[in-house]
GROMACS .gro file of N, CA and C in nm:
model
  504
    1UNK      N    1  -3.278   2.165  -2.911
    1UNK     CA    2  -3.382   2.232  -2.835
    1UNK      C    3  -3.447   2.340  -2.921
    2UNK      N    4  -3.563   2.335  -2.920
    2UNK     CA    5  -3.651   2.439  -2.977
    2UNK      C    6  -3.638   2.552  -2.865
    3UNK      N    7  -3.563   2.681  -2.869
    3UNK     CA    8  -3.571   2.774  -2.781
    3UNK      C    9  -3.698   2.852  -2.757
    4UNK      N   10  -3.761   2.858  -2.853
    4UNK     CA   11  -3.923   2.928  -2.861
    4UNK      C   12  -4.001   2.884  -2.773
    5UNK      N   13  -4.002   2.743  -2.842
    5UNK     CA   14  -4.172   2.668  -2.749
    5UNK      C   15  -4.089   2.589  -2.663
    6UNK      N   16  -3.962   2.576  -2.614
    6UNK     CA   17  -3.888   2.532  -2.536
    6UNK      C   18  -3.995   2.340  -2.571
    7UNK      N   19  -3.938   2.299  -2.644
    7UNK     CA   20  -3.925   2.186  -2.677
    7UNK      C   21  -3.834   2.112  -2.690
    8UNK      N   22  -3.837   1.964  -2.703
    8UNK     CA   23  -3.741   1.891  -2.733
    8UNK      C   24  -3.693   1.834  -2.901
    9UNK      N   25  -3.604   1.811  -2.990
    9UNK     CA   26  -3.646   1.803  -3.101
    9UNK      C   27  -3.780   1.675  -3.175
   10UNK      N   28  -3.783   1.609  -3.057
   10UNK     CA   29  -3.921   1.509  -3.067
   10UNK      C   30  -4.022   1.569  -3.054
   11UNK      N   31  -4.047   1.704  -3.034
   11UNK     CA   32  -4.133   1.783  -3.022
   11UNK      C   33  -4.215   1.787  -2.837
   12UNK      N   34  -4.148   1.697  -2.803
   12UNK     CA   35  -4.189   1.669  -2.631
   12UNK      C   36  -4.150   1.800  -2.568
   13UNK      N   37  -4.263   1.820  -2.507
   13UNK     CA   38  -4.260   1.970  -2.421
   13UNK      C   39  -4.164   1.936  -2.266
   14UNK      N   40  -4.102   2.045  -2.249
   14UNK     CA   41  -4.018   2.036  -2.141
   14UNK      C   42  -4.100   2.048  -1.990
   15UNK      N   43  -4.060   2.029  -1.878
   15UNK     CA   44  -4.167   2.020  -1.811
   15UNK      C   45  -4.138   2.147  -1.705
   16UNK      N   46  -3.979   2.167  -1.719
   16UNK     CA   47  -3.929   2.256  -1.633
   16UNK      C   48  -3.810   2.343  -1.722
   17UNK      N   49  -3.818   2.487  -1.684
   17UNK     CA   50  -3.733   2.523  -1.730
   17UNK      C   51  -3.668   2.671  -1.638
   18UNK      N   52  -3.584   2.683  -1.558
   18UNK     CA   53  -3.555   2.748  -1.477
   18UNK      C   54  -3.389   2.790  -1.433
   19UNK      N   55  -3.386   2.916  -1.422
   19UNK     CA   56  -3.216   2.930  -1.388
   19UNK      C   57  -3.142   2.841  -1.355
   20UNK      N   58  -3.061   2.813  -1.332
   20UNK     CA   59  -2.941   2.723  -1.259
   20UNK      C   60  -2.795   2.793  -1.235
   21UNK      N   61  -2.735   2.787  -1.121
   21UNK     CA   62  -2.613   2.856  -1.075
   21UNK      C   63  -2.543   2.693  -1.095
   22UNK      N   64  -2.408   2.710  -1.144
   22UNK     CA   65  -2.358   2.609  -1.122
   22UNK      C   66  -2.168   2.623  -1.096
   23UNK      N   67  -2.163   2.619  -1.024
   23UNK     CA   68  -1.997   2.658  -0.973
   23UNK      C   69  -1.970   2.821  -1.039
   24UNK      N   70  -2.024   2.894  -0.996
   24UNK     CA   71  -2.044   3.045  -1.040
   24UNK      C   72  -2.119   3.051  -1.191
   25UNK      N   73  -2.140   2.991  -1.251
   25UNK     CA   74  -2.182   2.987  -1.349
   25UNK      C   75  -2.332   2.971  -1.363
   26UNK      N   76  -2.369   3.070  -1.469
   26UNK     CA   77  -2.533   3.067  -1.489
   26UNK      C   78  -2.609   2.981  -1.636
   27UNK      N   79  -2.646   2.863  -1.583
   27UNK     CA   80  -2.691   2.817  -1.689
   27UNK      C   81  -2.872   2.762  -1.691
   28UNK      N   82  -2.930   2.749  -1.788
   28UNK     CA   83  -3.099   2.673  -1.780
   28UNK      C   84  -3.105   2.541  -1.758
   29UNK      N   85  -3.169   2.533  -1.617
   29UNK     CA   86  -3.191   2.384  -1.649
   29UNK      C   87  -3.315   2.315  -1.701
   30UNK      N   88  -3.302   2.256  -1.801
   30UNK     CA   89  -3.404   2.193  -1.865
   30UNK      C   90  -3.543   2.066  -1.813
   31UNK      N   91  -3.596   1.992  -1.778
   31UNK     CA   92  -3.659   1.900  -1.702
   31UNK      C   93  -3.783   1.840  -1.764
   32UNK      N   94  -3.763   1.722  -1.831
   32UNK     CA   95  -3.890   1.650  -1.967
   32UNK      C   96  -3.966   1.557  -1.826
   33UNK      N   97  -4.093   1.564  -1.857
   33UNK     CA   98  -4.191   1.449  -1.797
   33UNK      C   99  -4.115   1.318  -1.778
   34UNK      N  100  -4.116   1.204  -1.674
   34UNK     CA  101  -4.038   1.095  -1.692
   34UNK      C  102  -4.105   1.022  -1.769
   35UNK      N  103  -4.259   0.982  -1.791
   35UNK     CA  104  -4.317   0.914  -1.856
   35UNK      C  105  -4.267   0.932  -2.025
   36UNK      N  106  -4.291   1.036  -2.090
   36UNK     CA  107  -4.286   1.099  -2.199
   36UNK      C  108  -4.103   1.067  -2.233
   37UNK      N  109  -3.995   1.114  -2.173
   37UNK     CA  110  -3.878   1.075  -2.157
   37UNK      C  111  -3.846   0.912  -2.156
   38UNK      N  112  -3.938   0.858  -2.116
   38UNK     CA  113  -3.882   0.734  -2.075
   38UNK      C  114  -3.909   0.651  -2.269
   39UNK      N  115  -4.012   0.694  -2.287
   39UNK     CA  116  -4.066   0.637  -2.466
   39UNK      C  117  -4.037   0.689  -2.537
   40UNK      N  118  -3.945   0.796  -2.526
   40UNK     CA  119  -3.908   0.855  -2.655
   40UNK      C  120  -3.748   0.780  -2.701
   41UNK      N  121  -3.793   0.809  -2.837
   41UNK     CA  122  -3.710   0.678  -2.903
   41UNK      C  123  -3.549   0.783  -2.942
   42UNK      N  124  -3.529   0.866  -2.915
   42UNK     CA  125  -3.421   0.896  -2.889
   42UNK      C  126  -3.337   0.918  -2.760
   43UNK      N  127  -3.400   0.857  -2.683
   43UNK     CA  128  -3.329   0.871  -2.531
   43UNK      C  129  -3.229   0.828  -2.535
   44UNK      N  130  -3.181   0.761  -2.544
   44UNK     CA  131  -2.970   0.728  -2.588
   44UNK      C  132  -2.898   0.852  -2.591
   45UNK      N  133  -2.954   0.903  -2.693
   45UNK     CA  134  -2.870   1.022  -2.740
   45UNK      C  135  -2.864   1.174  -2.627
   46UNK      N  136  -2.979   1.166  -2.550
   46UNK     CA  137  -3.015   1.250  -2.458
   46UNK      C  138  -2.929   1.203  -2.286
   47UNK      N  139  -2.932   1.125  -2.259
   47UNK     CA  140  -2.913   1.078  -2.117
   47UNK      C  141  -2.836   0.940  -2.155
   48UNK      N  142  -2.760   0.930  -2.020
   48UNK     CA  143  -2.700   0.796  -1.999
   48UNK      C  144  -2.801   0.734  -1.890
   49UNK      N  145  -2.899   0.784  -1.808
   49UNK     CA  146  -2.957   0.797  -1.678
   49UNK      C  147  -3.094   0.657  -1.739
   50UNK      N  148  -3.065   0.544  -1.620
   50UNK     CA  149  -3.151   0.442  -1.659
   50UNK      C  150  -3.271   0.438  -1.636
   51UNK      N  151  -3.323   0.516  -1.540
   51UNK     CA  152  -3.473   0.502  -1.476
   51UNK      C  153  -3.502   0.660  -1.527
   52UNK      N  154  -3.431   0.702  -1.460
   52UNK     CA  155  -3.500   0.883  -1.466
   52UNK      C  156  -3.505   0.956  -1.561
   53UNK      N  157  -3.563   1.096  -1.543
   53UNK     CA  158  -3.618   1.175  -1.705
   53UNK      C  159  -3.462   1.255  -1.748
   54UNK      N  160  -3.451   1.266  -1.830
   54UNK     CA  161  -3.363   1.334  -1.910
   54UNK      C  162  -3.382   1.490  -1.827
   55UNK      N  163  -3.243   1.506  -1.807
   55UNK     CA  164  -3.249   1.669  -1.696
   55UNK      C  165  -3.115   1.730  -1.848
   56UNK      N  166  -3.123   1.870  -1.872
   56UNK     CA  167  -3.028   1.910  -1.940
   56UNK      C  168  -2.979   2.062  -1.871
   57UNK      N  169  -2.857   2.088  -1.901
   57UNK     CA  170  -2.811   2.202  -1.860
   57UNK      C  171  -2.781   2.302  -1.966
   58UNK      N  172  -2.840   2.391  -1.995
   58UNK     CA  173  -2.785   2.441  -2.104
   58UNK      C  174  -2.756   2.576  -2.057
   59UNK      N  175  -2.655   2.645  -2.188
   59UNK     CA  176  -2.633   2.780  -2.130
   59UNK      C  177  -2.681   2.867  -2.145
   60UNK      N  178  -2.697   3.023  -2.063
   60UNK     CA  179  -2.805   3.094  -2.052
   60UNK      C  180  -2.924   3.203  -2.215
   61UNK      N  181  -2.800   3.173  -2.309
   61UNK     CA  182  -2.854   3.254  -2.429
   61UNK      C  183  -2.892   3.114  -2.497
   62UNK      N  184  -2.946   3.145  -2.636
   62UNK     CA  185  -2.966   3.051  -2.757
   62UNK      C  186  -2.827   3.060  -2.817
   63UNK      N  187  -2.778   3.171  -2.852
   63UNK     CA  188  -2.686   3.192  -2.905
   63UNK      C  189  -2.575   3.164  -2.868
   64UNK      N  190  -2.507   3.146  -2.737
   64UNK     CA  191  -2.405   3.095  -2.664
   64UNK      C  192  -2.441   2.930  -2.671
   65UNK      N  193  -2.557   2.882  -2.642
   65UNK     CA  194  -2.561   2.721  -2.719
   65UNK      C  195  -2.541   2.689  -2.843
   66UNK      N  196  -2.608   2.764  -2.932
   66UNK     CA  197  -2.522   2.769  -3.088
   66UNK      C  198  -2.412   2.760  -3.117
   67UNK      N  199  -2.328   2.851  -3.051
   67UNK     CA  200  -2.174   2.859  -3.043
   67UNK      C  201  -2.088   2.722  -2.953
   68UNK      N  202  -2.177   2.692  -2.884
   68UNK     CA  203  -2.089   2.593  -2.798
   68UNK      C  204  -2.092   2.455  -2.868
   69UNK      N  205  -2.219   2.420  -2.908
   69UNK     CA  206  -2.277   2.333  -2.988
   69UNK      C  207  -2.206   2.317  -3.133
   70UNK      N  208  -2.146   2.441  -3.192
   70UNK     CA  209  -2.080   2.408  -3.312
   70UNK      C  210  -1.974   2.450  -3.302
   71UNK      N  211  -1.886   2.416  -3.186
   71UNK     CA  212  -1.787   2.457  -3.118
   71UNK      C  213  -1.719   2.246  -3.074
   72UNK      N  214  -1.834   2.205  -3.056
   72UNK     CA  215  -1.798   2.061  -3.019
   72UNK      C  216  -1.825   2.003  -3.161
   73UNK      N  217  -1.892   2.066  -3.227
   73UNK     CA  218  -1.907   1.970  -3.392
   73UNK      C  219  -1.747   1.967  -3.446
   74UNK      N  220  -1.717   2.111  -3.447
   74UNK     CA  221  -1.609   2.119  -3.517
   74UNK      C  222  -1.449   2.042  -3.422
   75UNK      N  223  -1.483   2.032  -3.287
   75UNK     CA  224  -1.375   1.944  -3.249
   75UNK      C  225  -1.371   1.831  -3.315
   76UNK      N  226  -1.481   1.724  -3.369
   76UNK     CA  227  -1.451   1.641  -3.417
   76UNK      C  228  -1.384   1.628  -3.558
   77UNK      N  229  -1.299   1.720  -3.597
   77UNK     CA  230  -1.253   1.713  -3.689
   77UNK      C  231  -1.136   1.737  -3.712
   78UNK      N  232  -1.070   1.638  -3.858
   78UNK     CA  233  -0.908   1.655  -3.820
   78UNK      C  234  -0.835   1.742  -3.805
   79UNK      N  235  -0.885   1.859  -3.860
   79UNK     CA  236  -0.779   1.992  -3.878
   79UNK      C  237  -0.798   2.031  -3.718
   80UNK      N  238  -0.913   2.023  -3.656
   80UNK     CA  239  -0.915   2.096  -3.503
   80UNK      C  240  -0.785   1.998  -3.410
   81UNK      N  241  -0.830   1.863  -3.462
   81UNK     CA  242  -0.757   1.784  -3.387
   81UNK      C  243  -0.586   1.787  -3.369
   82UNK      N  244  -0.566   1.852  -3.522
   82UNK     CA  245  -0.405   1.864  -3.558
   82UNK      C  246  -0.328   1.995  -3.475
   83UNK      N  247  -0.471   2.065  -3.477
   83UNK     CA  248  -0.399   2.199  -3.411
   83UNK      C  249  -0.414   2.149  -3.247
   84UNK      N  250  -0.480   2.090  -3.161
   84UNK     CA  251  -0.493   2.071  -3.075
   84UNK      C  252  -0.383   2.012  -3.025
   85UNK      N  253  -0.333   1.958  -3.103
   85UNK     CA  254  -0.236   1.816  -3.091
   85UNK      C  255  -0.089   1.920  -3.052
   86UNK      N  256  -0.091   2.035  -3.100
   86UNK     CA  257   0.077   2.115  -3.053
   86UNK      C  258   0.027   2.183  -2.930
   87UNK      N  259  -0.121   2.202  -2.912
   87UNK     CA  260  -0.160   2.301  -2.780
   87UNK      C  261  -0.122   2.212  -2.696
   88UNK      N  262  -0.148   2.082  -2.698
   88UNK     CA  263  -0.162   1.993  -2.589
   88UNK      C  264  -0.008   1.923  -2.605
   89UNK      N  265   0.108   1.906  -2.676
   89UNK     CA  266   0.283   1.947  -2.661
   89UNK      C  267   0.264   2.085  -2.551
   90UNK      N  268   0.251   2.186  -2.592
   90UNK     CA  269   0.336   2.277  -2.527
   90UNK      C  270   0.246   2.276  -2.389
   91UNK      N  271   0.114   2.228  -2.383
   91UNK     CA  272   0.045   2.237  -2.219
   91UNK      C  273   0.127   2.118  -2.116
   92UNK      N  274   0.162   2.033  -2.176
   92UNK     CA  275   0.255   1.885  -2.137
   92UNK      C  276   0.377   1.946  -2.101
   93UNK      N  277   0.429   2.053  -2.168
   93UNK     CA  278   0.589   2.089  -2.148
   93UNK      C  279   0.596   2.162  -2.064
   94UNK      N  280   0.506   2.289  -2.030
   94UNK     CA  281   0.434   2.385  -1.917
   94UNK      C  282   0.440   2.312  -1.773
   95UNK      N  283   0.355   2.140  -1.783
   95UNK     CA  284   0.307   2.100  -1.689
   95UNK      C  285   0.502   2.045  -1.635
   96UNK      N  286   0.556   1.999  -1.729
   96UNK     CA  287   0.669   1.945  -1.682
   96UNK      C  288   0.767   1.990  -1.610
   97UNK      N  289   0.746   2.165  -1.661
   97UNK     CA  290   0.848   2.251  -1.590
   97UNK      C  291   0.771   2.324  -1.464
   98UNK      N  292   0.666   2.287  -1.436
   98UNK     CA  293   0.612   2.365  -1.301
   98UNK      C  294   0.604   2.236  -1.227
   99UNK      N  295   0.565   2.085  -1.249
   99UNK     CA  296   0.571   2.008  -1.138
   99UNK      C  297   0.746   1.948  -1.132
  100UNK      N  298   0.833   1.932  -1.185
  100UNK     CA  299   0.959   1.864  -1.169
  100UNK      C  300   1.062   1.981  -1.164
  101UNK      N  301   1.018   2.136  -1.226
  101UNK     CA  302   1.140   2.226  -1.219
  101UNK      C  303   1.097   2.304  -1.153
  102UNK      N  304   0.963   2.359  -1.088
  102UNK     CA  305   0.917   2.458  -1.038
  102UNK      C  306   0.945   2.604  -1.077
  103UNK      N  307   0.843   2.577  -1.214
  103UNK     CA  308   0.857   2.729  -1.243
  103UNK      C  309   0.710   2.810  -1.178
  104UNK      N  310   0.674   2.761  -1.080
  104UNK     CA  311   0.583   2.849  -1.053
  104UNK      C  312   0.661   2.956  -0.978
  105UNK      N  313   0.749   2.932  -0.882
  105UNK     CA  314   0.801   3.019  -0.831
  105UNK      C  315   1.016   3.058  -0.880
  106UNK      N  316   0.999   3.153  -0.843
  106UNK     CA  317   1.137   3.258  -0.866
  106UNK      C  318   1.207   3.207  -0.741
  107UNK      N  319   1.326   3.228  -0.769
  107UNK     CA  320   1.459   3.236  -0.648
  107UNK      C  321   1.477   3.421  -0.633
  108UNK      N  322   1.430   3.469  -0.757
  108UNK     CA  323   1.482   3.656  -0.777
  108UNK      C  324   1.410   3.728  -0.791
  109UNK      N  325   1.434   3.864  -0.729
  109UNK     CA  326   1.426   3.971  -0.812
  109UNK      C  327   1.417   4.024  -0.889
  110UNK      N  328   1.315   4.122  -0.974
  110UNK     CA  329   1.336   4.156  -1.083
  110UNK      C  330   1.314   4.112  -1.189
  111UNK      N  331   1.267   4.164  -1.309
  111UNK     CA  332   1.195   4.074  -1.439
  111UNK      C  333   1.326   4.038  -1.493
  112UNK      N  334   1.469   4.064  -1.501
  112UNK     CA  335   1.576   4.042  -1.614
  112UNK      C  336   1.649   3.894  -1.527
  113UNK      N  337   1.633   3.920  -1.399
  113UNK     CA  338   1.666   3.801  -1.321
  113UNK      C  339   1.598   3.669  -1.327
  114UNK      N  340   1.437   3.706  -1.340
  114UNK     CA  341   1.353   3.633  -1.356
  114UNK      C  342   1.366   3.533  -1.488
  115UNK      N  343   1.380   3.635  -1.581
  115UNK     CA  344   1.373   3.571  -1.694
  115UNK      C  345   1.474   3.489  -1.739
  116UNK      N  346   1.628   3.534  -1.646
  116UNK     CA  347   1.728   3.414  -1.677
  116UNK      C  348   1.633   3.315  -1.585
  117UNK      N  349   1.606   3.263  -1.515
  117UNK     CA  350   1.565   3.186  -1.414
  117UNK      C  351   1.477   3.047  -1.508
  118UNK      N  352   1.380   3.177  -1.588
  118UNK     CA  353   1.258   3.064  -1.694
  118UNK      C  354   1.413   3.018  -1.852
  119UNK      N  355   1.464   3.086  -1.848
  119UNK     CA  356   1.546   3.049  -1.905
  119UNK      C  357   1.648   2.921  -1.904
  120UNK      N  358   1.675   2.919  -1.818
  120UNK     CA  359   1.778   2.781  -1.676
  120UNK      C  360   1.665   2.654  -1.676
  121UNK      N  361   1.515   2.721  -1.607
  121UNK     CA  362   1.458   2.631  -1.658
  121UNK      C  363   1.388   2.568  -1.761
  122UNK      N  364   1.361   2.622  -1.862
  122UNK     CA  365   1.346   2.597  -1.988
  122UNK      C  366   1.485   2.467  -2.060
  123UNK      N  367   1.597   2.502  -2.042
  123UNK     CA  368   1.713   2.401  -2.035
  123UNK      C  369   1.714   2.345  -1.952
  124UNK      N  370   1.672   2.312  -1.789
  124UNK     CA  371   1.652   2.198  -1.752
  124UNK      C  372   1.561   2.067  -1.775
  125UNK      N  373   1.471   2.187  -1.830
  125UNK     CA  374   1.339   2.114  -1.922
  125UNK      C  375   1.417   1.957  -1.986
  126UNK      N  376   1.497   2.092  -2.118
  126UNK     CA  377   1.558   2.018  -2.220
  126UNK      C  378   1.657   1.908  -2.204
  127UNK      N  379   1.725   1.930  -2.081
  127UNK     CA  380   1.827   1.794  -2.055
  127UNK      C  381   1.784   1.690  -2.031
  128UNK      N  382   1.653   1.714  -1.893
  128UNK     CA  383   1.602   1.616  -1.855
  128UNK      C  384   1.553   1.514  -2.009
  129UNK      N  385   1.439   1.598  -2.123
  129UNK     CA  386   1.398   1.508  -2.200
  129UNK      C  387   1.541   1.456  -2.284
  130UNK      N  388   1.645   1.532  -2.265
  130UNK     CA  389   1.714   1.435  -2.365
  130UNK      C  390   1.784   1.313  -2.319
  131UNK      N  391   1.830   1.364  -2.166
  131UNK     CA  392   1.865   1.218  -2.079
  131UNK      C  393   1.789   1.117  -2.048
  132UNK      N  394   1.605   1.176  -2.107
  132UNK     CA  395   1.560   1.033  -2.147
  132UNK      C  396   1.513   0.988  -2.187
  133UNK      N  397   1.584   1.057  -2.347
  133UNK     CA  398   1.608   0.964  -2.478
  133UNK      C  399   1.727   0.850  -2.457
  134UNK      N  400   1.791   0.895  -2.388
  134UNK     CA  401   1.958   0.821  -2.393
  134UNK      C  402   1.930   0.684  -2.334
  135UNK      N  403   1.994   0.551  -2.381
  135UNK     CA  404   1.993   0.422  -2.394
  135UNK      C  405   1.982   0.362  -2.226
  136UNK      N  406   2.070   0.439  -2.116
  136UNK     CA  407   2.044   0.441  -2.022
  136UNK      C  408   1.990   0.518  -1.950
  137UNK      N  409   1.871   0.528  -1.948
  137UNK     CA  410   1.778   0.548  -1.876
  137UNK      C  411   1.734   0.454  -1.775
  138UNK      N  412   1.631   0.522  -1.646
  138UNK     CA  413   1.625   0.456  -1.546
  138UNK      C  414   1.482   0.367  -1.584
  139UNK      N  415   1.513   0.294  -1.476
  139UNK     CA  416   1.411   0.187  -1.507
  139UNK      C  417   1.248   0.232  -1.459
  140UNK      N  418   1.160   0.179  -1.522
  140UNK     CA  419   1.004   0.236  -1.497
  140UNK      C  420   0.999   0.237  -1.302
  141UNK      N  421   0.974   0.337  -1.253
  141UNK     CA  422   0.922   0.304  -1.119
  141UNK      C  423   1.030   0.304  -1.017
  142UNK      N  424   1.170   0.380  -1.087
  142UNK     CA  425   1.282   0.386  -1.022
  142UNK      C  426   1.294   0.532  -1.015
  143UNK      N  427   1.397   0.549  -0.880
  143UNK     CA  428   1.435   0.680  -0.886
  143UNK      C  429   1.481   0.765  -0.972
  144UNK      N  430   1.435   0.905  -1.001
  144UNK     CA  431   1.479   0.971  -1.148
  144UNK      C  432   1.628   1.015  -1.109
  145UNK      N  433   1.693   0.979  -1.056
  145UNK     CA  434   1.814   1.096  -1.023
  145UNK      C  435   1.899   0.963  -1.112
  146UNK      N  436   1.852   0.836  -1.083
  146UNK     CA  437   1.975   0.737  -1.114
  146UNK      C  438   1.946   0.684  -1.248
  147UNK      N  439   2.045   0.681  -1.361
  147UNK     CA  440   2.057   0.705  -1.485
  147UNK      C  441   2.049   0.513  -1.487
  148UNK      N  442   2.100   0.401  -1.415
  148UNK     CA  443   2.073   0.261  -1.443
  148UNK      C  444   2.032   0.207  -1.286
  149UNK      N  445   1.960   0.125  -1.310
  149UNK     CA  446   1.931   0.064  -1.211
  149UNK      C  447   2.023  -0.015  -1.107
  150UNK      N  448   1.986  -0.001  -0.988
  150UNK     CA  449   2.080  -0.016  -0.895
  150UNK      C  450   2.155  -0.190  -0.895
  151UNK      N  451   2.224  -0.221  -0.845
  151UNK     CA  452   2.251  -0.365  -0.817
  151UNK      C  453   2.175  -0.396  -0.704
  152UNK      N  454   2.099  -0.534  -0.644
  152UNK     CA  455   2.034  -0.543  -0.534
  152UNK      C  456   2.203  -0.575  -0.495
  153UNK      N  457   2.164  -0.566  -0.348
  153UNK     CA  458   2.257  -0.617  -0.234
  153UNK      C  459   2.276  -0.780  -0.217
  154UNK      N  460   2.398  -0.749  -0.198
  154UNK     CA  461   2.514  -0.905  -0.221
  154UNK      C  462   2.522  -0.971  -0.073
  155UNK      N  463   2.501  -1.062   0.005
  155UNK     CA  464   2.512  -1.123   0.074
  155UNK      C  465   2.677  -1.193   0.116
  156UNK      N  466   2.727  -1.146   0.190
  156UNK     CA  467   2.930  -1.167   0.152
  156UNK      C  468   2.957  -1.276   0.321
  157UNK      N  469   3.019  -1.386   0.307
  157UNK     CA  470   3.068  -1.454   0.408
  157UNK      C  471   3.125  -1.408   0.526
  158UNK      N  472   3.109  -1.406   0.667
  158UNK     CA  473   3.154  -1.360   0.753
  158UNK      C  474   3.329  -1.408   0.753
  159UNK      N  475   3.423  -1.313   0.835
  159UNK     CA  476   3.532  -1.394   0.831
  159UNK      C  477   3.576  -1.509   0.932
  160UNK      N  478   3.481  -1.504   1.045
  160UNK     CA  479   3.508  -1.618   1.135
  160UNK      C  480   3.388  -1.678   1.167
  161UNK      N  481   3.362  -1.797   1.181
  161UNK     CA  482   3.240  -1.858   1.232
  161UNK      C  483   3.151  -1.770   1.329
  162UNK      N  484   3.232  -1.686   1.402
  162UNK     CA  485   3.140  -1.635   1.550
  162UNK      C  486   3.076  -1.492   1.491
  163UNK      N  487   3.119  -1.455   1.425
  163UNK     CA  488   3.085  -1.328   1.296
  163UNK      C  489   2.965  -1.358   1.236
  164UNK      N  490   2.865  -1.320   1.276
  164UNK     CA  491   2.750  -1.269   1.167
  164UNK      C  492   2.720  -1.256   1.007
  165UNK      N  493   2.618  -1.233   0.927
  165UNK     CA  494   2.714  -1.186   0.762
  165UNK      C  495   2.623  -1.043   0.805
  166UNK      N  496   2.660  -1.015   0.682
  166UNK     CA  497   2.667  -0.851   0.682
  166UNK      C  498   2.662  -0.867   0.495
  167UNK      N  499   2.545  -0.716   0.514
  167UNK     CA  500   2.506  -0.649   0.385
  167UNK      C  501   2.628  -0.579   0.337
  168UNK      N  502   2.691  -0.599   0.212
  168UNK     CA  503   2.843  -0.502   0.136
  168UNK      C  504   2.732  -0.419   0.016
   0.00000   0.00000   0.00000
């Protein structure tokens, strides 16, 4: 975007350009002619949108688009990706111990109580992943408490003809 003459880099003039609130957030929304949008030979790159004009949201400075803009360049690259790669381990390990151990909440009192508590769970963390590393582990889509999968149920002979069978 040309921020000056509020252009497009095809040089296509924008048709609208006006505040936008968007989930508390203040950003510009942008708005190109549909005609003019529809022939310009970079529309791919602008919109996924098949009939209609290219609408953009951008954020409220030049300079905060600068930053955001070479903020997504540089994700594509390996070193961002490598460091991302342990943020997103320890956000996975976070998520594991607040939905299966519940560390959102305390049983105690007190920060020294507390902190054995993230402590306890931090090692429940750790058992759980190591019990399942271990050879018996439960089967996909089975209960986590049971370390092998169950036996189905055995069908066993009644002892007298007038006797029913029955689940053992």
């Amino acid at each position: 975007m040309d921020w000056e003459h509020r252009t497009y880099p095809q040089g296509n003039l924008s048709r609208e350009w006006r505040p936008l609130r968007i989930n508390g957030h203040d950003y510009i929304q942008v708005k190109f002619d549909k005609a003019t949008c529809l022939a310009c030979l970079v529309r791919p790159q602008c919109t996924d949108a098949i009939s209609g004009p290219c609408s953009l949201a951008l954020l409220p400075t030049r300079e905060l688009h600068e930053i955001q803009q070479h903020n997504r360049l540089d994700q594509r690259t390996e070193d961002w990706q490598r460091r991302y790669a342990i943020r997103a381990g320890i956000e996975a390990t976070l998520s594991q111990n607040v939905r299966a151990h519940g560390l959102r909440r305390t049983r105690y009192r007190g920060l020294p109580k507390t902190h054995i508590g993230h402590v306890l769970t931090a090692l429940a963390c750790n058992v759980t992943r190591i019990a399942d590393g271990s050879p018996n582990r439960p089967v996909p889509g089975g209960h986590p408490a049971t370390s092998t999968p169950c036996a189905p149920p055995q069908l066993t002979p009644a002892r007298s003809p007038t006797e029913s069978r029955h689940w053992t």
